[in-house]
XYZ file of C-alpha atoms in Angstrom:
459
model
C 2.224 6.019 22.072
C -0.658 8.334 21.148
C -3.434 6.763 19.151
C -2.174 3.166 19.410
C -2.520 0.638 22.234
C 0.634 -0.195 24.152
C 1.493 -3.568 25.650
C 3.012 -3.976 29.062
C 6.770 -4.371 29.397
C 8.286 -7.805 29.432
C 11.476 -9.264 30.781
C 14.031 -11.208 28.750
C 13.272 -14.929 28.678
C 15.201 -17.998 27.602
C 12.923 -20.786 26.484
C 13.187 -24.275 25.033
C 9.792 -25.781 24.355
C 9.518 -29.008 22.404
C 6.453 -29.047 20.209
C 4.630 -32.200 19.234
C 2.187 -32.855 16.471
C 2.188 -32.522 12.727
C 5.359 -31.140 11.248
C 7.625 -31.873 14.175
C 8.791 -29.674 17.025
C 10.290 -26.191 17.064
C 12.725 -25.066 19.749
C 12.635 -21.405 20.774
C 16.244 -20.504 21.419
C 15.461 -17.105 22.844
C 12.645 -14.622 23.404
C 13.662 -10.964 23.216
C 10.832 -8.967 24.754
C 12.449 -5.574 25.393
C 9.882 -3.681 23.286
C 6.820 -2.323 25.114
C 4.553 -2.604 22.078
C 3.984 -4.778 19.065
C 6.798 -5.181 16.531
C 5.687 -3.988 13.093
C 8.780 -4.847 11.065
C 12.064 -6.732 11.176
C 15.063 -6.075 8.908
C 18.319 -8.009 8.517
C 21.532 -6.180 7.569
C 23.194 -7.141 4.254
C 26.182 -8.616 6.099
C 23.884 -10.642 8.376
C 25.436 -9.314 11.589
C 22.502 -7.265 12.904
C 18.724 -7.174 13.065
C 16.536 -4.080 13.333
C 13.033 -4.074 14.808
C 10.499 -1.231 14.655
C 7.752 -1.112 17.250
C 4.420 0.327 18.320
C 6.257 1.786 21.336
C 7.867 4.393 19.047
C 11.354 2.923 19.238
C 13.569 0.715 17.116
C 16.141 -1.718 18.442
C 19.300 -3.197 16.986
C 20.125 -6.826 17.788
C 23.244 -8.909 17.246
C 22.679 -12.125 15.295
C 25.748 -13.594 17.004
C 24.168 -13.805 20.464
C 20.664 -12.306 20.177
C 21.503 -9.370 22.461
C 20.067 -5.871 22.019
C 23.001 -3.638 21.116
C 21.270 -0.253 20.608
C 17.976 1.484 21.391
C 16.889 4.034 18.770
C 14.635 6.677 20.358
C 13.267 9.849 18.818
C 10.057 9.135 16.927
C 6.921 10.694 18.398
C 4.601 7.865 17.325
C 4.764 4.198 16.386
C 7.352 2.913 13.898
C 5.694 1.478 10.796
C 8.688 0.111 8.893
C 12.479 -0.096 9.021
C 15.430 -0.973 6.816
C 18.914 -1.875 8.004
C 22.063 -1.256 5.985
C 25.611 -2.160 7.035
C 26.450 1.337 8.323
C 23.067 2.972 8.934
C 19.526 2.147 10.009
C 16.396 3.812 8.614
C 12.977 3.996 10.243
C 9.662 5.598 9.303
C 6.776 6.437 11.554
C 3.214 7.592 12.022
C 4.752 10.918 13.138
C 5.205 11.652 9.370
C 9.011 11.483 9.511
C 11.850 9.203 8.480
C 15.022 8.908 10.542
C 18.554 7.752 9.783
C 20.571 6.227 12.636
C 24.184 5.306 13.333
C 24.264 1.535 13.915
C 27.279 1.746 16.225
C 26.200 4.551 18.547
C 22.420 4.512 18.112
C 22.456 8.264 17.483
C 20.001 9.871 15.074
C 21.955 11.246 12.110
C 19.178 12.769 10.022
C 15.439 13.500 10.151
C 13.557 13.543 6.829
C 10.516 15.842 7.041
C 7.949 16.550 4.340
C 5.196 13.962 4.407
C 1.911 15.159 5.905
C 0.592 11.787 7.068
C 1.772 8.345 8.194
C 4.861 7.131 6.331
C 4.043 3.549 5.428
C 7.149 2.170 3.682
C 10.717 3.163 2.864
C 13.295 1.779 0.442
C 16.998 2.658 0.514
C 19.048 1.939 -2.599
C 21.859 3.579 -4.598
C 22.231 6.429 -2.078
C 18.561 7.275 -2.570
C 15.710 6.940 -0.113
C 12.167 6.347 -1.371
C 9.081 6.598 0.824
C 5.342 5.997 0.523
C 2.698 7.633 2.664
C -0.952 7.876 3.571
C -0.776 11.454 2.233
C -1.209 9.874 -1.266
C 2.354 10.621 -2.341
C 5.675 8.900 -2.726
C 8.935 10.807 -2.386
C 12.604 10.452 -3.263
C 15.185 11.856 -0.842
C 18.883 12.569 -0.866
C 20.219 10.250 1.838
C 23.122 12.518 2.835
C 21.291 15.865 2.886
C 17.890 14.703 4.093
C 16.125 16.767 1.436
C 13.335 15.804 -0.959
C 14.708 15.381 -4.476
C 11.435 14.344 -6.115
C 7.753 14.109 -5.231
C 5.408 11.680 -6.988
C 1.763 12.802 -6.996
C -1.109 11.100 -8.778
C -2.563 8.375 -6.582
C -6.070 9.055 -5.289
C -5.549 7.240 -2.003
C -2.892 5.889 0.356
C 0.371 4.675 -1.165
C 1.214 1.386 0.528
C 4.085 -0.378 -1.220
C 6.962 0.445 -3.561
C 9.832 -1.035 -5.550
C 12.688 0.447 -7.589
C 14.421 -0.525 -10.826
C 17.844 1.077 -11.380
C 18.622 2.607 -14.807
C 21.246 -0.027 -15.653
C 18.571 -2.731 -15.215
C 16.403 -1.147 -17.908
C 16.758 -1.483 -21.717
C 18.840 1.249 -23.321
C 16.582 2.286 -26.184
C 17.727 5.743 -27.464
C 14.224 7.202 -27.230
C 13.976 6.142 -23.567
C 17.425 7.083 -22.256
C 16.467 10.473 -20.835
C 13.214 9.246 -19.298
C 14.900 6.270 -17.621
C 18.084 8.066 -16.549
C 17.121 7.968 -12.871
C 15.463 4.555 -12.962
C 11.813 3.718 -12.387
C 9.842 3.663 -9.129
C 6.742 1.443 -8.894
C 4.082 2.214 -6.268
C 0.909 0.399 -5.205
C -2.090 2.133 -3.659
C -5.429 1.536 -2.011
C -6.961 3.309 -5.030
C -6.602 -0.039 -6.854
C -3.782 1.004 -9.175
C -0.044 0.718 -9.376
C 1.967 3.489 -10.983
C 5.380 3.568 -12.627
C 7.303 6.830 -12.125
C 10.331 8.301 -13.849
C 12.590 9.127 -10.915
C 14.591 11.774 -12.782
C 11.578 13.877 -13.788
C 8.908 12.817 -11.289
C 6.481 12.155 -14.171
C 4.108 9.206 -14.176
C 5.444 6.806 -16.817
C 2.557 4.289 -16.694
C -0.576 3.631 -14.654
C -1.279 -0.076 -14.184
C -5.055 -0.533 -14.087
C -6.871 -3.833 -13.674
C -7.203 -4.603 -9.984
C -10.620 -4.072 -8.415
C -9.258 -3.722 -4.882
C -6.379 -2.152 -2.998
C -2.847 -3.093 -4.078
C -1.293 -4.439 -0.882
C 2.053 -5.780 -2.093
C 4.352 -5.865 -5.106
C 7.633 -7.391 -6.209
C 9.777 -6.442 -9.178
C 11.635 -8.735 -11.563
C 14.237 -6.306 -12.912
C 15.741 -8.506 -15.703
C 12.358 -8.812 -17.407
C 11.148 -5.360 -16.197
C 8.018 -7.063 -14.838
C 6.059 -6.056 -11.738
C 3.861 -8.499 -9.814
C 1.100 -6.930 -7.711
C -1.146 -8.542 -5.087
C -4.540 -7.117 -4.174
C -7.613 -7.402 -1.993
C -9.410 -8.609 -5.131
C -7.696 -11.995 -4.508
C -5.589 -11.829 -7.682
C -1.939 -11.340 -8.592
C -1.203 -9.503 -11.819
C 1.974 -9.298 -13.883
C 2.779 -6.053 -15.716
C 5.374 -4.784 -18.138
C 6.519 -1.621 -16.367
C 7.828 -0.059 -19.595
C 4.693 -0.406 -21.705
C 2.124 -0.685 -18.905
C 0.699 -3.845 -20.482
C -0.982 -6.384 -18.212
C 0.793 -9.657 -19.027
C -1.196 -12.196 -17.028
C -3.549 -12.682 -14.082
C -2.988 -15.292 -11.346
C -6.411 -16.495 -10.141
C -6.856 -19.149 -7.458
C -6.693 -17.357 -4.141
C -10.016 -16.812 -2.422
C -8.970 -13.936 -0.195
C -6.768 -10.841 -0.195
C -3.178 -11.350 -1.359
C -1.150 -9.937 1.527
C 2.506 -10.737 0.737
C 4.602 -11.745 -2.282
C 8.070 -13.144 -2.879
C 9.802 -13.841 -6.209
C 12.411 -16.610 -6.287
C 13.904 -18.433 -9.280
C 11.073 -17.556 -11.685
C 8.498 -18.638 -9.091
C 6.088 -16.284 -7.333
C 5.087 -17.162 -3.761
C 1.952 -15.487 -2.415
C 0.443 -15.391 1.075
C -3.270 -14.772 1.389
C -6.158 -14.148 3.758
C -7.580 -17.470 2.545
C -5.030 -19.114 4.901
C -2.806 -20.502 2.145
C 0.476 -19.802 0.396
C 0.648 -20.587 -3.301
C 3.583 -21.094 -5.636
C 3.141 -19.927 -9.235
C 5.223 -20.078 -12.396
C 6.111 -16.427 -13.013
C 6.193 -16.823 -16.794
C 2.797 -18.491 -17.223
C 0.746 -17.768 -14.092
C 0.177 -21.484 -13.487
C -0.341 -22.497 -9.852
C 1.990 -25.404 -9.114
C 1.777 -25.808 -5.346
C -0.379 -24.889 -2.364
C 0.907 -24.653 1.209
C -2.099 -25.075 3.490
C -2.504 -25.856 7.245
C -2.623 -22.222 8.412
C -5.225 -21.335 11.013
C -5.556 -17.718 9.934
C -4.452 -15.346 7.176
C -0.803 -15.552 6.060
C 0.856 -12.304 7.116
C 4.542 -12.968 6.364
C 6.477 -15.107 3.903
C 10.132 -16.000 3.358
C 11.744 -18.480 0.972
C 15.067 -19.869 2.207
C 17.617 -22.002 0.355
C 20.439 -23.243 2.539
C 23.209 -25.814 2.769
C 22.917 -27.192 6.281
C 24.728 -29.841 8.257
C 22.801 -32.780 9.644
C 25.285 -33.280 12.495
C 25.529 -30.935 15.480
C 28.142 -28.176 15.037
C 29.130 -26.080 18.052
C 29.489 -22.338 18.420
C 31.837 -20.888 21.045
C 28.927 -20.130 23.395
C 26.048 -21.983 25.040
C 22.739 -20.697 26.406
C 21.359 -22.541 29.447
C 17.679 -23.386 29.062
C 15.079 -25.238 31.095
C 13.580 -28.477 29.835
C 10.263 -29.842 31.085
C 11.704 -33.233 32.162
C 15.180 -32.168 33.160
C 17.629 -34.377 34.971
C 18.228 -33.827 38.680
C 21.939 -33.748 37.952
C 21.732 -30.284 36.421
C 20.325 -28.182 33.634
C 21.149 -29.258 30.112
C 22.601 -26.771 27.686
C 21.383 -25.959 24.202
C 23.977 -24.925 21.649
C 22.780 -22.312 19.160
C 22.924 -23.633 15.591
C 25.951 -22.814 13.499
C 25.886 -20.519 10.491
C 26.367 -22.135 7.078
C 30.032 -22.605 6.226
C 31.199 -19.828 3.851
C 32.746 -22.434 1.538
C 30.193 -25.215 1.889
C 30.395 -27.860 -0.822
C 28.150 -27.380 -3.845
C 26.967 -30.973 -3.669
C 26.103 -32.993 -0.550
C 29.248 -34.493 0.872
C 31.368 -34.734 3.974
C 32.539 -31.701 5.883
C 33.860 -30.807 9.317
C 32.224 -28.455 11.776
C 33.811 -26.021 14.195
C 33.988 -28.775 16.784
C 35.984 -30.994 14.426
C 33.166 -33.518 14.116
C 32.189 -34.844 10.704
C 28.935 -33.494 9.288
C 26.728 -34.478 6.389
C 25.853 -31.502 4.198
C 22.511 -31.322 2.417
C 20.546 -28.707 0.496
C 17.329 -27.558 2.139
C 14.674 -25.458 0.383
C 12.088 -24.116 2.783
C 9.145 -21.728 2.728
C 8.681 -20.064 6.126
C 5.386 -18.363 6.889
C 3.937 -16.226 9.662
C 0.215 -16.151 10.320
C -2.580 -14.402 12.146
C -2.903 -17.520 14.304
C 0.354 -16.438 16.030
C 2.316 -19.389 14.632
C 5.182 -19.655 12.180
C 5.470 -22.658 9.904
C 8.131 -24.309 7.769
C 7.131 -26.051 4.535
C 9.129 -28.129 2.103
C 9.397 -25.798 -0.894
C 9.396 -28.632 -3.417
C 6.561 -30.821 -2.115
C 4.505 -28.331 -0.090
C 4.580 -30.648 2.945
C 4.452 -29.077 6.404
C 7.734 -29.669 8.210
C 7.383 -27.805 11.482
C 5.125 -25.485 13.469
C 6.668 -22.827 15.742
C 4.370 -21.925 18.637
C 4.913 -19.326 21.349
C 3.733 -15.922 20.123
C 0.473 -14.508 21.461
C -0.574 -12.354 18.484
C -0.146 -12.091 14.716
C 3.376 -12.532 13.315
C 4.143 -9.413 11.272
C 7.547 -10.264 9.834
C 10.065 -13.109 9.578
C 13.740 -13.402 8.634
C 16.129 -16.342 8.346
C 19.862 -16.169 8.981
C 22.018 -19.269 9.023
C 19.983 -21.881 10.854
C 17.989 -19.439 12.979
C 14.479 -18.230 12.177
C 13.555 -14.787 13.557
C 9.874 -13.931 14.046
C 8.505 -10.526 15.080
C 4.990 -10.287 16.442
C 2.383 -7.805 17.570
C 2.842 -9.288 21.046
C 6.073 -7.243 21.265
C 8.451 -10.210 21.167
C 11.274 -11.125 18.824
C 11.721 -14.898 18.929
C 14.693 -16.922 17.749
C 13.990 -20.480 16.599
C 16.299 -23.401 15.871
C 15.519 -24.680 12.365
C 18.088 -27.452 12.260
C 16.919 -30.931 11.503
C 13.691 -30.068 9.705
C 12.184 -33.461 8.854
C 12.432 -34.527 5.250
C 9.124 -34.457 3.432
C 7.821 -37.859 2.279
C 7.500 -38.316 -1.496
C 4.002 -37.513 -2.810
C 1.725 -40.479 -3.369
C 0.761 -40.993 -7.033
C -2.816 -40.108 -7.742
C -3.368 -38.379 -4.404
C -6.388 -36.045 -4.563
C -5.688 -32.327 -4.676
C -6.300 -30.623 -1.339
C -9.112 -28.134 -1.318
C -8.703 -24.537 -0.190
C -9.868 -23.341 3.193
C -13.213 -21.589 3.444
C -13.562 -18.145 1.939
C -12.242 -15.083 3.724
C -13.693 -11.681 2.994
C -11.405 -9.374 1.019
C -10.019 -7.199 3.763
C -6.530 -6.246 4.782
C -5.701 -8.734 7.487
C -8.529 -11.082 8.359
C -11.674 -11.579 10.351
C -11.583 -12.501 14.011
C -10.466 -16.067 14.639
C -11.455 -18.524 17.325
C -9.474 -18.182 20.573
C -6.069 -19.834 20.470
C -5.540 -22.924 22.540
C -2.586 -22.872 24.965
C 0.577 -24.203 23.325
């Protein structure tokens, strides 16, 4: 596509590669390399049946989570796709061609083109039959999903608008003096001008400007029950804000590089940074309680996953033949894709039966998955911080990750979508009393992304 490098086409591969070393091995179930350019984003549908990838090649693709097959090619953008969001009945993509498109997930046909932005559309958010977008043209916009028309324009940032989040009106306090202002909910935007802004969706007016960061705001998450926004910046800090009053509540200081990604889970904030670490913080106090190290480059993607998994092998109705390095002469072995969690799995570990009728031991697993600029994904024990597994195979930075059932999906700038088996992650050993606290990796400069790393060794 114009203005961006394109990678050569690749054929579909089926790979199983055992990995040795710290954290155990990771088995690549499948490599989907239909895109002819890097994958910038990956979205999972609410029902978990489909995946959507947006690429540097100007296309998006829909994939089935049941078998990993590409089920639709979405073509129409005139430049690279920056972001995408998948709903049960429609897919949404935005692009450097300044447009947003809505697609039918069954036919792959473009249903609507949203025009109005004058520069790259960086992010989109679809919620409550509204579409919100942020752009390098220094604006954010609200659109009517059905008509494709702009319903509100939010102007006030002095530079690119990178990230956004929305709080619906029913999630906000119903003070009589605020009812009219909050009738359409609040939109929160983060910008490279170093500020975040809170907008009244109904009127388009700026409700609050959140000032305090000394660098670009790269990411934000919203805790709607407490109407608190958490913002991450190139100034290496995370800040918590009351979006109603605009008050800065607390500052999270321990990272030594840009904060690139955030996730909020169970009153804990997880942050990925250019200092090659992920940190876990108490959302209410700002205290750092855990550090996930061992990355070889900046942390570019982050996903917390809580699952009830079976420790015994459960079979799906299909098998994928794969090659093994030391295979038997009698024939190729077969790898069975991992099962999805049972819809009525027991609340406490106990005995259950899989689809094959075999008994299985259920256990709760809490995992932090990360993607990094070193082209590897990692799985950490969420409670101890111990590294459980390293997933090797990508050639460039991992831009996005998703987890569905017992499959990890990683999307990379090498143009590949990889499916990984995450069954049987080794249990983390209990921490030794009095063990010294691990030091952080060396400083990274505060830039989006990271500095050039040493060449990767062959996996």
